[in-house]
Tab-separated table of C-alpha atoms in Angstrom:
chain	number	residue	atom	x	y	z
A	1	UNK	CA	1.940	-16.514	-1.742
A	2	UNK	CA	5.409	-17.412	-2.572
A	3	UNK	CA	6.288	-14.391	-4.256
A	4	UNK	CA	5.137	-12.515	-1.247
A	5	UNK	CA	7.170	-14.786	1.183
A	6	UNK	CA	10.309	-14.022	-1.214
A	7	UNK	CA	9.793	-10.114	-1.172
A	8	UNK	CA	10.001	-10.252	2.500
A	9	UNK	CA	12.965	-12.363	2.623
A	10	UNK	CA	14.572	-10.500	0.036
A	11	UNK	CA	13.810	-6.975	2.096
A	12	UNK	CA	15.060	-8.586	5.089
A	13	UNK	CA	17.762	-9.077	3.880
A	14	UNK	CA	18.790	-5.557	3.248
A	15	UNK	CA	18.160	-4.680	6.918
A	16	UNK	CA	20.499	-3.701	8.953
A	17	UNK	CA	21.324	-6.262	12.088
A	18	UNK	CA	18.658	-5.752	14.552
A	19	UNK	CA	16.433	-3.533	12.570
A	20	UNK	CA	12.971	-4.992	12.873
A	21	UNK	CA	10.127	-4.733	10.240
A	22	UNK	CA	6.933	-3.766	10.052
A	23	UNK	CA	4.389	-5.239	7.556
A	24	UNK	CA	2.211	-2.313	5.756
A	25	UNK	CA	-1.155	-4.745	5.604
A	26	UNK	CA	-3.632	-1.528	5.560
A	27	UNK	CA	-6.108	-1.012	2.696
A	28	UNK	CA	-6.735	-4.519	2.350
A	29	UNK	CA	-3.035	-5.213	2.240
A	30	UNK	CA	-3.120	-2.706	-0.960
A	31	UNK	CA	-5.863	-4.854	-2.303
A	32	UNK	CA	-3.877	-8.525	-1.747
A	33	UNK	CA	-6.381	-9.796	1.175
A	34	UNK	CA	-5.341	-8.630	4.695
A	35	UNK	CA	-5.780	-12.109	6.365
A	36	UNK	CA	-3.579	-14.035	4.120
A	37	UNK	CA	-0.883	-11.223	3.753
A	38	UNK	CA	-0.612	-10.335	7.701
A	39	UNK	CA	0.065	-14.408	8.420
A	40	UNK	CA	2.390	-14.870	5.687
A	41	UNK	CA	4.335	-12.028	6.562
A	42	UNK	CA	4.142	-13.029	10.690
A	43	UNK	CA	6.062	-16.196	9.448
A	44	UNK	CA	8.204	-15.121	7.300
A	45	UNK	CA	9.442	-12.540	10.658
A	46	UNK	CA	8.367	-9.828	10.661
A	47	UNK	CA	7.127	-8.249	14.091
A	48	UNK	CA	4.555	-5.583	13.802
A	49	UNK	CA	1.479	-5.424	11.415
A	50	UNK	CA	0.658	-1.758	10.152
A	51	UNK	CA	-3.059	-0.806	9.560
A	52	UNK	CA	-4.698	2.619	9.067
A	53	UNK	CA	-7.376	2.441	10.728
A	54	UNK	CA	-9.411	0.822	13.811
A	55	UNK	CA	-11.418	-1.104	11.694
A	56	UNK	CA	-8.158	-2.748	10.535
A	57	UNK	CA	-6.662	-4.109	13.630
A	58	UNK	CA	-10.168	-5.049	14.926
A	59	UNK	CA	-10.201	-7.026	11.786
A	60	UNK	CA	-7.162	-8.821	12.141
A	61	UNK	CA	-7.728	-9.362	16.120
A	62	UNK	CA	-11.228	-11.202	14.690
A	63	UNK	CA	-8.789	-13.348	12.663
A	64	UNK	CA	-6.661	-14.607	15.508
A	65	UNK	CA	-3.669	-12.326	14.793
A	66	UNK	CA	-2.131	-11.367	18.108
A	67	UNK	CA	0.794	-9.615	16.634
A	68	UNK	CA	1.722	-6.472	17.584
A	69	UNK	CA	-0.255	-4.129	15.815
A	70	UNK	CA	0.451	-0.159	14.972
A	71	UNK	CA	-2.787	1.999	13.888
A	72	UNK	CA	-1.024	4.356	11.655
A	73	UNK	CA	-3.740	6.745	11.060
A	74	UNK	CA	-4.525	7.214	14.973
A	75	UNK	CA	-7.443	7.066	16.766
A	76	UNK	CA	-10.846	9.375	17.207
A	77	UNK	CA	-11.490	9.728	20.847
A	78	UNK	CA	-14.943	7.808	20.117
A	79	UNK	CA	-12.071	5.079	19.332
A	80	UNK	CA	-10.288	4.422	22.458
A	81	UNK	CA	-12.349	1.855	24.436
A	82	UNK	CA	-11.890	-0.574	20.971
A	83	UNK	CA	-8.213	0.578	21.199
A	84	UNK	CA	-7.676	-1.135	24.865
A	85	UNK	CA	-10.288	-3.974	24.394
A	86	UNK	CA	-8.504	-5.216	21.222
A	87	UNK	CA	-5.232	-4.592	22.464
A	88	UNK	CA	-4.057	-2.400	19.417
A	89	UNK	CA	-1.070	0.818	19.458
A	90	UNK	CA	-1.795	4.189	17.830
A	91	UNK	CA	-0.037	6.650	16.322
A	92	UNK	CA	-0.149	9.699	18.978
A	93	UNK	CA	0.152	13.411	18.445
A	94	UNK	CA	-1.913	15.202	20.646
A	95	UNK	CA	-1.756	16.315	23.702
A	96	UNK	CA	-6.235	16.447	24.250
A	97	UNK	CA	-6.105	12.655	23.084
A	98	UNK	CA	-3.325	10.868	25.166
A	99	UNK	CA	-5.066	12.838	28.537
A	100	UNK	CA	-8.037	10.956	26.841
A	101	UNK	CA	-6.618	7.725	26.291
A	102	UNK	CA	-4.523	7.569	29.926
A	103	UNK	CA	-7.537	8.166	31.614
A	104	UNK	CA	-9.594	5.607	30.157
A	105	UNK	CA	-6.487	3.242	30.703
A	106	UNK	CA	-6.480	3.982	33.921
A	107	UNK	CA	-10.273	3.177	34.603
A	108	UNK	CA	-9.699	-0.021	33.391
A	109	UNK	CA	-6.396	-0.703	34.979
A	110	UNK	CA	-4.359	-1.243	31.771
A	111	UNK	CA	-1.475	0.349	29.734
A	112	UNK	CA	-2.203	1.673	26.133
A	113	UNK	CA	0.599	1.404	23.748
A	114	UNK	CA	1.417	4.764	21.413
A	115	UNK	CA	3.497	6.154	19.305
A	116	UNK	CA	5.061	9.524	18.952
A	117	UNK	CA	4.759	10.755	15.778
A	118	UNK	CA	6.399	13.705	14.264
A	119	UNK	CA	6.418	15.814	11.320
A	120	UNK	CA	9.404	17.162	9.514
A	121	UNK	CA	7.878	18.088	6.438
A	122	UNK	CA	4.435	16.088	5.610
A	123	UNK	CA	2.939	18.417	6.854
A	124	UNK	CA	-0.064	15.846	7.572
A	125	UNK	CA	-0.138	14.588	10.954
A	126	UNK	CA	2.909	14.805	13.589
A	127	UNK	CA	3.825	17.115	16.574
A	128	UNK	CA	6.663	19.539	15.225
A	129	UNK	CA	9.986	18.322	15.169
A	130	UNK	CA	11.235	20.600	17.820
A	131	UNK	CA	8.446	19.620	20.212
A	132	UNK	CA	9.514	16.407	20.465
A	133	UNK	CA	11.166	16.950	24.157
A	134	UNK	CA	8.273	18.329	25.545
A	135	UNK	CA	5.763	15.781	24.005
A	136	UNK	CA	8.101	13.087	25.618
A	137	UNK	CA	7.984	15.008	29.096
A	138	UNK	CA	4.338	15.329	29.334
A	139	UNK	CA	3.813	12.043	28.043
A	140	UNK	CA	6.097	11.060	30.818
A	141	UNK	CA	3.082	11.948	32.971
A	142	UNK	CA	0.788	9.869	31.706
A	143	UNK	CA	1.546	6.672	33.946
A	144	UNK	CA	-0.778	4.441	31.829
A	145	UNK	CA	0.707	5.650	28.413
A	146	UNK	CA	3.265	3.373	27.032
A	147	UNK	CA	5.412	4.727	24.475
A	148	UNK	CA	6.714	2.232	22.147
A	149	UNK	CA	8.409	4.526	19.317
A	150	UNK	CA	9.023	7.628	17.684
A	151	UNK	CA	8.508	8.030	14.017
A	152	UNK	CA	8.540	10.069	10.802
A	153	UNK	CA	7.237	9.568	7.460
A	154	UNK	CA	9.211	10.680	4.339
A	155	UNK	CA	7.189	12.598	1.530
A	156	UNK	CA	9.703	11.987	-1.282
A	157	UNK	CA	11.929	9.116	-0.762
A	158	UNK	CA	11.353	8.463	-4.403
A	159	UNK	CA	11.332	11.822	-5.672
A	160	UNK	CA	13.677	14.019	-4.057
A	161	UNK	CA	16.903	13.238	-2.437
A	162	UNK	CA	17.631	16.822	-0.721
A	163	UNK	CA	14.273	17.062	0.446
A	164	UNK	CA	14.620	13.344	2.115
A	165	UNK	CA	17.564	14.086	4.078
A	166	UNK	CA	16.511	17.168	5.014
A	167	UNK	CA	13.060	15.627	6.644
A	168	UNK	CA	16.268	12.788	8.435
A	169	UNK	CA	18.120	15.830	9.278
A	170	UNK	CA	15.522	17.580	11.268
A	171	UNK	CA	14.408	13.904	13.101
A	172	UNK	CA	18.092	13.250	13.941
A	173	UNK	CA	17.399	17.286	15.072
A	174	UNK	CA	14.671	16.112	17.499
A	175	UNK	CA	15.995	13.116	18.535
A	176	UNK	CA	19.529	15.248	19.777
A	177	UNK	CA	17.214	17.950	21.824
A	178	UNK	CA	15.438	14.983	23.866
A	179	UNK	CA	18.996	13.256	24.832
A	180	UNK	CA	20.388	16.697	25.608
A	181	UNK	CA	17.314	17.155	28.047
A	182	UNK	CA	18.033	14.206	29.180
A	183	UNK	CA	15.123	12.322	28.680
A	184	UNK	CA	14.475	8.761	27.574
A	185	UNK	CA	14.069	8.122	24.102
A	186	UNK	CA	11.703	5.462	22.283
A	187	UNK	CA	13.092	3.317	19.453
A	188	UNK	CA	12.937	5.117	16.220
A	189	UNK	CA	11.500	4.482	12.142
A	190	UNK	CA	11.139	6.469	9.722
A	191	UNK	CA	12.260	4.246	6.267
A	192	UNK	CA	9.269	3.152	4.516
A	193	UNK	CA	9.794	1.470	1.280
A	194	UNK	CA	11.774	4.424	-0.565
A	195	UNK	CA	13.306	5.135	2.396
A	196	UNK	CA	14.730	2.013	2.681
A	197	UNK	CA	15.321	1.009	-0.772
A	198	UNK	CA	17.027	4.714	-1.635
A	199	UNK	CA	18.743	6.035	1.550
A	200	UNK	CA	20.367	3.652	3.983
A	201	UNK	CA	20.335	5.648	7.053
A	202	UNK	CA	16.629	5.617	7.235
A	203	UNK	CA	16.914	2.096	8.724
A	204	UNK	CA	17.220	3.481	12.364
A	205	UNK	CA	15.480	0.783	14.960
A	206	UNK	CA	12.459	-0.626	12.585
A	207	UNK	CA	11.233	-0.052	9.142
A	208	UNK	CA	7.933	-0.184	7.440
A	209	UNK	CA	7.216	-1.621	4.818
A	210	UNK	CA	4.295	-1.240	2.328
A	211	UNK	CA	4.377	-1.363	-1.525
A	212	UNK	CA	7.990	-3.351	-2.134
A	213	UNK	CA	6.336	-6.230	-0.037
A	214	UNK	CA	3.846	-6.291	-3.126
A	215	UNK	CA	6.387	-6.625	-5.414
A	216	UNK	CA	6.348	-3.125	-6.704
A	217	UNK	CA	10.159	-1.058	-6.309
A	218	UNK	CA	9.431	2.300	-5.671
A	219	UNK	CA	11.143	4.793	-8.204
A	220	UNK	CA	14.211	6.166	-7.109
A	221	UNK	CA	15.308	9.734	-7.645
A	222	UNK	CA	16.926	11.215	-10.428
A	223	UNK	CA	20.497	11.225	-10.565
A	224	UNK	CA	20.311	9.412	-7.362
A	225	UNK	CA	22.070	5.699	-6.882
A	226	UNK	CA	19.877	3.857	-4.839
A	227	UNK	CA	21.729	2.119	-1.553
A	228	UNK	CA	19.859	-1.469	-1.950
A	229	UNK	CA	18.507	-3.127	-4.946
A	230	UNK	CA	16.875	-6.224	-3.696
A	231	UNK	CA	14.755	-8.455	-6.792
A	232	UNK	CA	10.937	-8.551	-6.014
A	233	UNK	CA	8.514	-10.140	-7.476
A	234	UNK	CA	4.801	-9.085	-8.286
A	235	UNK	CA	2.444	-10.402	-5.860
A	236	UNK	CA	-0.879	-9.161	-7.431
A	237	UNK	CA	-1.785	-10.953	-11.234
A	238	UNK	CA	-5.233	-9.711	-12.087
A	239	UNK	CA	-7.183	-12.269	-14.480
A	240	UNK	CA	-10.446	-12.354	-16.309
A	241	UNK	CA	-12.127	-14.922	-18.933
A	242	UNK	CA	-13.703	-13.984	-22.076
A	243	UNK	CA	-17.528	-13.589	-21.526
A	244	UNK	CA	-18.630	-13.081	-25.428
A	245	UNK	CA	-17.319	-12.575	-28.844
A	246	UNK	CA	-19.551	-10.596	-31.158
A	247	UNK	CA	-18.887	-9.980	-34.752
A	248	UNK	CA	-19.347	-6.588	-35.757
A	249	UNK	CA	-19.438	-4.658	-39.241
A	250	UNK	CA	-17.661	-2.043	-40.139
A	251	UNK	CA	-18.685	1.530	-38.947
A	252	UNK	CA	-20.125	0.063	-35.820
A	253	UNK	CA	-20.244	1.899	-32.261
A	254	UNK	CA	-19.287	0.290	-29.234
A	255	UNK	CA	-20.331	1.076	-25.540
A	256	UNK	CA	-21.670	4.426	-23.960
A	257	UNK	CA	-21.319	7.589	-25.574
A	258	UNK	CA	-20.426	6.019	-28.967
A	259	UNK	CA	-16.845	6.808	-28.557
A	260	UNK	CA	-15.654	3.761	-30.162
A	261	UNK	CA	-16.448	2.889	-34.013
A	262	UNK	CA	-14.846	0.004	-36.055
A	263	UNK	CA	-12.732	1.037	-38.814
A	264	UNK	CA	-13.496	-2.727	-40.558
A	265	UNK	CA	-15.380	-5.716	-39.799
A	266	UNK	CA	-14.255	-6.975	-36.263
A	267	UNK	CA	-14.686	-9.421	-33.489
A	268	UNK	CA	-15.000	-7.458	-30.208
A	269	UNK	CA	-14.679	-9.570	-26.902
A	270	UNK	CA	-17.182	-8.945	-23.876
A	271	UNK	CA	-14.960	-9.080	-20.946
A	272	UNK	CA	-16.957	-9.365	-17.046
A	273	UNK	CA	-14.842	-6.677	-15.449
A	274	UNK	CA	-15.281	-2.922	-15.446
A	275	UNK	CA	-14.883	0.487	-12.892
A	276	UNK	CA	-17.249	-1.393	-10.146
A	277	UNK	CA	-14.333	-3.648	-10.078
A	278	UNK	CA	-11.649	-1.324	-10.204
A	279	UNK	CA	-10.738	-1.061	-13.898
A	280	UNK	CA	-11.073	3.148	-13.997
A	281	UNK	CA	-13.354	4.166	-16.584
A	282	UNK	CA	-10.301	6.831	-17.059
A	283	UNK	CA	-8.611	3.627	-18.827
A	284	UNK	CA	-11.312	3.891	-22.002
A	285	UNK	CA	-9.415	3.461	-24.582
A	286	UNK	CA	-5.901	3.679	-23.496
A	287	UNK	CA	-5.058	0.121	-22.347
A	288	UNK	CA	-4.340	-3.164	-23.449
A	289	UNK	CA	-4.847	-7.101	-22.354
A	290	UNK	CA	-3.412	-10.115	-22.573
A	291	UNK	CA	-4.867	-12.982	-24.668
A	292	UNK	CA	-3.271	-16.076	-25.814
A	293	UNK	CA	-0.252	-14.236	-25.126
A	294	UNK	CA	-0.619	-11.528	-27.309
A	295	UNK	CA	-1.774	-8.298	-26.424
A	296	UNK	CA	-5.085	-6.676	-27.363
A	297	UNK	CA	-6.244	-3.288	-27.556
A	298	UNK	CA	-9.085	-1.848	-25.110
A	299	UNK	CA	-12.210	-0.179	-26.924
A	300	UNK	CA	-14.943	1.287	-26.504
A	301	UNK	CA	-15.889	3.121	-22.763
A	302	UNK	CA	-15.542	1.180	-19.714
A	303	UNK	CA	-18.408	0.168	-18.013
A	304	UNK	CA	-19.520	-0.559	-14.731
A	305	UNK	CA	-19.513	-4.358	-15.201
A	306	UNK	CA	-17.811	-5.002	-18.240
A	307	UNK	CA	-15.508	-3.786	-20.882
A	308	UNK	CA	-14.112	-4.709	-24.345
A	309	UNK	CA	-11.665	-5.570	-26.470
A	310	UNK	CA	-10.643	-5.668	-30.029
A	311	UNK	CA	-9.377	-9.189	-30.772
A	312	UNK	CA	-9.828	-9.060	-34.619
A	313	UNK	CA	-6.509	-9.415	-35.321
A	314	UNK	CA	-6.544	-13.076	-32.770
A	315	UNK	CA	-8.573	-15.302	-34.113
A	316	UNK	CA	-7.448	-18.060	-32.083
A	317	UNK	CA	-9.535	-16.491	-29.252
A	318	UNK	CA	-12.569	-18.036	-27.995
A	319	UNK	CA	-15.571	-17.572	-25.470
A	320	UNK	CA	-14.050	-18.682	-21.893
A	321	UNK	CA	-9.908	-17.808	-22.781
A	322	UNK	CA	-8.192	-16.294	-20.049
A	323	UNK	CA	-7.512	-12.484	-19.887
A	324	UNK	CA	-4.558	-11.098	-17.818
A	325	UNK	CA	-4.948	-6.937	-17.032
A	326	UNK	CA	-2.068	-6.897	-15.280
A	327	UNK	CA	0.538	-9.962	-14.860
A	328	UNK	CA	2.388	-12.079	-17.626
A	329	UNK	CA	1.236	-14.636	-19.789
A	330	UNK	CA	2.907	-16.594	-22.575
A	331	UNK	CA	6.278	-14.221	-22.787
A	332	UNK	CA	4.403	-10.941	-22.338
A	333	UNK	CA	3.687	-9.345	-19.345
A	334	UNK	CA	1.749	-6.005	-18.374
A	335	UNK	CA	3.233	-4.871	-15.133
A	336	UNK	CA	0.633	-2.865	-13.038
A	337	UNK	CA	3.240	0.358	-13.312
A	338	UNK	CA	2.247	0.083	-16.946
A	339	UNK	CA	-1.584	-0.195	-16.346
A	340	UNK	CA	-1.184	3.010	-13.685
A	341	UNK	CA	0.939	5.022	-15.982
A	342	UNK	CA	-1.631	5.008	-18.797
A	343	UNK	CA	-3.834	6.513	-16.532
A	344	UNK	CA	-1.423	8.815	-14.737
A	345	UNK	CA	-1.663	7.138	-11.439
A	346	UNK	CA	0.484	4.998	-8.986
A	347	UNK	CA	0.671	1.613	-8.281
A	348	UNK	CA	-0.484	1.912	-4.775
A	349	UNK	CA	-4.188	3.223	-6.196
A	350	UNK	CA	-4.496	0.495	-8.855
A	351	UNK	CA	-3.766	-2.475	-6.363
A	352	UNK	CA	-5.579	-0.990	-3.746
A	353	UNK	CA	-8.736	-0.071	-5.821
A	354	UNK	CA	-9.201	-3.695	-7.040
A	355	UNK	CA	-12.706	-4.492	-5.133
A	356	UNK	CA	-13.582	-6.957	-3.484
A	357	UNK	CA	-15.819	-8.296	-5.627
A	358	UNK	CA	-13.200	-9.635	-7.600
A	359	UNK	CA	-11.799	-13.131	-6.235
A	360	UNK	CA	-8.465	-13.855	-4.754
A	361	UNK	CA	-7.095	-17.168	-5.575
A	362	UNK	CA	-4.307	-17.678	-3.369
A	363	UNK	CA	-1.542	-20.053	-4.450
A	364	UNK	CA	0.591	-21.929	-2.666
């Protein structure tokens, strides 16, 4: 974990005095193991844990975190007795739903922590920008509601630079029309890890973080200079062993749907890992392995348990040898941006899709 404890200290570092964090640990932790992520990143200071979901914080309560914890998604009404029993905060944009949630806060004498969200251009979930006065007002109401922030999300912090600060334009919009109707506001975030990285006055009072504490630096915009360029370091190195070598003739098929054939006699390595484990079967063919240090070509179709590889030209190789998908060996490395990109996909869906049925070892 000591390239995770580094990432956080690095992004730290780029914060702003008094700007708190918030540790993105939903989805598994993007596929890193939620229990081992949310304590490291606890001690190494930051203050909040981020889920998506219930099931999430429930998890992490189970663990023995007692962190502050934000439910990103929100809540279903069905949702809101596990909501005050675990002692969890959601994400709040609805008028139906906080009645909902004061009321059963109130039956049960306690305070339920939420958080105003608000769109400026997700278009996803968020009261409208302009309605942030009123929200605050009739929240205001709600004597067992405690508000604990207001928030955005950016869409494009690594795409688009005009779009960005027009979505922190029309916040810093909202934000103006609740002091000029004179009404408390809630501390404010809005920089995830683009935001952050790419455009400094997203800090506001907290950030959250996601993907850059996994090592992975979001892309920054074209033309654009990004504001802080903080070294991370990859979190995530995905491993396998060499299950079989089988020595094949020339004009031999390989795998379903035959749409593999040698071109001359070859040694083809059985590897234990396929799309049940998160390899995408949209990889056939168009990705390589480490071996020894040298890289290897992927053949054949992907299969649900296993996949192959052409090590003809490595004859060093033998039943057992360690395989790295994604992470360096020897001086060669495949970065998971590679492995996504040859598949036209992000990082955040290859790290998060690794399943569970692959191990984590965790070093120290």
């Amino acid at each position: 974990m000591n390239a995770f404890r580094f990432n956080i200290r690095a992004l730290r570092e780029c914060l702003k005095p008094g700007v708190r964090l918030m540790a993105v640990v939903k989805a598994d932790a993007y596929g890193h193991g939620v229990q081992p992520c949310a304590e490291a990143a606890l001690a190494a200071g930051a203050e909040v844990l981020g889920v998506g979901i219930i099931a999430e914080g429930i998890e992490l309560r189970h663990c023995g975190i007692d962190a502050p914890i934000h439910l990103l998604i929100g809540i279903l009404p069905d949702e809101i007795d596990d909501l005050l029993r675990y002692n969890l905060s959601t994400t709040l944009c609805s008028q139906p739903l906080a009645e909902a949630i004061a009321k059963k806060a109130a039956a049960q004498n306690k305070q339920a922590d939420v958080h105003i969200k608000v769109d400026t251009g997700m278009g996803r979930l968020g009261i409208g920008w302009e309605e942030l006065p009123a929200f605050i007002e009739f929240l205001s109401g709600l004597k067992t509601l405690n508000v604990l922030s207001v928030f955005t999300h950016l869409s494009s912090a690594d795409e688009d630079v005009d779009y960005t600060r027009l979505q922190l334009d029309r916040m810093q919009e909202a934000l103006d029309l609740v002091e000029q109707n004179n009404l408390p506001c809630p501390p404010v975030h809005c920089a995830n890890s683009a935001g952050l990285l790419n455009f400094a006055e997203s800090q506001c009072d907290m950030v959250r973080l996601g993907i850059a504490l996994y090592g992975v630096v979001p892309p920054v915009p074209q033309g654009h200079v990004p504001t802080q360029s903080p070294e991370l370091k990859p979190v995530m190195h995905w491993k396998t062993r060499v299950l079989r070598i089988n020595a094949l003739p020339a004009h031999s098929y390989l795998s379903y749907g035959r749409r593999f054939i040698t071109r001359r006699d070859s040694r083809i390595a059985v590897l234990p890992v396929g799309y049940a484990d998160g390899l995408s079967r949209a990889l056939s063919g168009n990705m390589e392995v480490l071996i020894g240090g040298k890289r290897a070509p992927q053949v054949g179709t992907i299969c649900m348990d296993m996949c192959m590889v052409d090590i003809t030209d490595l004859p060093a190789v033998k039943e057992g040898d360690e395989v790295v998908l994604f992470g360096k060996q020897g001086d060669d490395a495949i970065t998971v941006e590679e492995l996504s990109s040859r598949y036209h996909t992000i990082p955040y869906e290859t790290l998060c899709g690794v399943g569970k049925r692959v191990p984590r070892v965790y070093l120290p």
